[in-house]
Amino acid sequence: MCIQNPPIVKLDTKVLGSLKKCKKLSLSTNMIDRMVSLAGMTELRILSLGRNNIKKIEKLEDVASTLQQLWISYNQIASLDGLACLTNLTTLFCSHNQIKSFSELDKLKANEQLRDVLFVGNPMYSEVATKEEARIEILRRLPNLKKIDGGFVKPSEIEAAAQQTSTD
């Protein structure tokens, strides 16, 4: 289901809760400023909230066991709190937000199924000199990843990340 015209400002918990068979919910390119409970959406696999005004990741507990992909790029998110409960999360697209430090990625260690991330465009990239250094820093913190910022992880990056981890 895709909803976006006219732009949505506020989500209605009752309406969303009635979408019991919905597997993909696309609410991108709206004016949503906060996440609401998704109780009742027992089959939700993909949640797309990109290009909104969301500042905080929250209220995902009701889809914690089913949600596999979360697309939240182009928002105003500064913290990765609220994701640890997503036990089956494999994909996190969180580019062009307000994440200021690579240390925020440590909050994703509980997401053991996470394989594909997108973080490019966040202020944390100013902590390193090159895109390659950023990829290694991300991989150092999340060693199970297969894709970072749209590119497959290379064996040389795995080795470099492992070396940095062992010298810390």
Coordinates of C-alpha atoms in Angstrom, one line a residue:
M1 CA 0.0 0.0 0.0
C2 CA 1.3 3.5 -0.9
I3 CA -0.1 6.6 0.5
Q4 CA 1.2 10.1 -0.3
N5 CA -1.1 12.6 -2.0
P6 CA -2.2 14.9 -0.4
P7 CA 0.8 14.8 2.0
I8 CA 0.1 13.0 5.3
V9 CA 1.0 15.0 8.4
K10 CA -0.2 12.6 11.1
L11 CA -0.6 8.9 11.2
D12 CA -3.8 7.3 12.5
T13 CA -3.1 4.3 14.7
K14 CA -6.7 2.9 14.1
V15 CA -6.4 3.0 10.3
L16 CA -2.9 1.4 10.3
G17 CA -4.0 -1.3 12.8
S18 CA -6.8 -2.3 10.4
L19 CA -4.2 -3.2 7.7
K20 CA -3.6 -6.7 9.1
K21 CA -2.5 -8.4 5.9
C22 CA -0.3 -5.5 4.7
K23 CA 3.3 -6.6 4.0
K24 CA 4.7 -3.3 2.6
L25 CA 3.7 0.1 3.8
S26 CA 5.0 3.1 1.9
L27 CA 4.5 6.4 3.5
S28 CA 7.4 8.2 1.9
T29 CA 7.4 11.8 0.8
N30 CA 4.9 13.1 3.2
M31 CA 5.1 15.5 6.2
I32 CA 5.0 12.9 9.0
D33 CA 6.9 14.0 12.1
R34 CA 6.5 11.1 14.4
M35 CA 6.1 7.3 14.3
V36 CA 3.0 5.7 15.8
S37 CA 2.2 2.2 17.1
L38 CA 1.7 -0.4 14.3
A39 CA -0.3 -2.8 16.5
G40 CA -2.3 -5.1 14.3
M41 CA 0.0 -5.1 11.4
T42 CA 1.1 -8.6 12.0
E43 CA 2.5 -9.3 8.5
L44 CA 4.4 -6.1 7.9
R45 CA 7.8 -6.8 6.3
I46 CA 8.8 -3.5 4.7
L47 CA 8.2 0.0 6.2
S48 CA 9.1 3.0 4.1
L49 CA 9.1 6.3 5.8
G50 CA 11.7 8.2 3.8
R51 CA 11.5 11.9 3.0
N52 CA 9.4 12.9 6.0
N53 CA 10.2 15.0 9.1
I54 CA 10.7 12.1 11.6
K55 CA 13.2 12.9 14.3
K56 CA 13.0 9.8 16.4
I57 CA 12.8 6.0 15.7
E58 CA 10.1 4.7 18.0
K59 CA 7.1 2.5 18.5
L60 CA 8.3 -0.5 16.4
E61 CA 7.7 -3.1 19.1
D62 CA 4.5 -4.3 17.6
V63 CA 6.3 -5.3 14.3
A64 CA 9.5 -6.3 16.0
S65 CA 9.4 -10.0 14.9
T66 CA 8.2 -9.4 11.3
L67 CA 9.8 -6.2 10.0
Q68 CA 12.7 -7.0 7.7
Q69 CA 13.3 -3.7 6.0
L70 CA 13.1 -0.1 7.3
W71 CA 13.6 2.7 4.9
I72 CA 14.0 6.0 6.8
S73 CA 16.3 8.1 4.6
Y74 CA 15.9 11.8 4.3
N75 CA 14.5 12.5 7.7
Q76 CA 15.9 14.3 10.8
I77 CA 17.0 11.3 12.8
A78 CA 20.0 11.8 15.1
S79 CA 19.9 8.6 17.1
L80 CA 19.5 4.9 16.3
D81 CA 17.6 4.1 19.5
G82 CA 14.5 2.1 19.0
L83 CA 15.8 -0.5 16.6
A84 CA 17.2 -3.1 18.9
C85 CA 13.8 -4.8 19.2
L86 CA 13.7 -5.6 15.4
T87 CA 15.1 -9.1 15.6
N88 CA 14.6 -9.9 11.9
L89 CA 15.8 -6.6 10.4
T90 CA 18.0 -7.2 7.4
T91 CA 17.9 -3.9 5.7
L92 CA 18.2 -0.4 7.1
F93 CA 18.2 2.6 4.7
C94 CA 19.0 5.6 6.9
S95 CA 20.9 8.0 4.6
H96 CA 20.8 11.8 4.8
N97 CA 19.7 12.1 8.4
Q98 CA 21.5 13.7 11.4
I99 CA 23.6 10.8 12.7
K100 CA 26.7 12.6 14.0
S101 CA 28.9 9.8 15.2
F102 CA 29.8 6.2 14.1
S103 CA 29.4 5.2 17.7
E104 CA 25.6 5.4 17.1
L105 CA 26.0 2.2 15.0
D106 CA 26.9 0.3 18.2
K107 CA 23.2 0.4 19.0
L108 CA 22.6 -1.9 16.0
K109 CA 24.7 -4.8 17.4
A110 CA 21.5 -6.5 18.6
N111 CA 20.2 -6.6 15.0
E112 CA 22.2 -9.8 14.2
Q113 CA 20.3 -10.3 10.9
L114 CA 21.3 -6.9 9.5
R115 CA 23.0 -7.3 6.1
D116 CA 22.4 -4.1 4.1
V117 CA 22.7 -0.5 5.3
L118 CA 22.7 2.9 3.8
F119 CA 24.2 5.7 5.9
V120 CA 25.8 8.0 3.3
G121 CA 24.9 11.7 3.8
N122 CA 25.0 11.7 7.6
P123 CA 27.3 14.1 9.5
M124 CA 29.3 11.1 10.9
Y125 CA 31.0 10.8 7.5
S126 CA 32.9 14.0 8.4
E127 CA 34.8 12.0 11.0
V128 CA 36.7 10.2 8.3
A129 CA 38.7 11.4 5.3
T130 CA 37.4 9.0 2.6
K131 CA 34.3 6.9 1.7
E132 CA 36.5 3.8 2.1
E133 CA 37.4 4.7 5.6
A134 CA 33.7 5.2 6.4
R135 CA 32.9 1.7 5.0
I136 CA 35.6 0.1 7.2
E137 CA 34.4 2.0 10.3
I138 CA 30.8 0.8 9.7
L139 CA 32.0 -2.8 9.1
R140 CA 34.2 -2.7 12.2
R141 CA 31.1 -2.0 14.2
L142 CA 28.7 -4.2 12.2
P143 CA 30.8 -7.2 10.9
N144 CA 27.9 -9.2 9.5
L145 CA 27.1 -6.7 6.8
K146 CA 27.1 -7.7 3.1
K147 CA 26.3 -4.3 1.6
I148 CA 27.2 -0.8 2.7
D149 CA 25.9 2.3 1.0
G150 CA 24.8 0.4 -2.0
G151 CA 28.1 -1.5 -2.6
F152 CA 28.9 -5.1 -1.7
V153 CA 31.5 -5.6 1.1
K154 CA 34.9 -6.6 -0.3
P155 CA 37.2 -9.2 1.4
S156 CA 39.8 -6.5 1.7
E157 CA 37.4 -4.3 3.7
I158 CA 36.5 -7.3 6.0
E159 CA 40.3 -7.7 6.7
A160 CA 40.9 -4.0 7.3
A161 CA 37.9 -3.8 9.7
A162 CA 39.1 -6.9 11.6
Q163 CA 42.6 -5.4 11.9
Q164 CA 41.3 -2.2 13.3
T165 CA 39.1 -4.1 15.8
S166 CA 42.0 -6.1 17.0
T167 CA 44.2 -3.0 17.6
D168 CA 41.5 -1.2 19.6

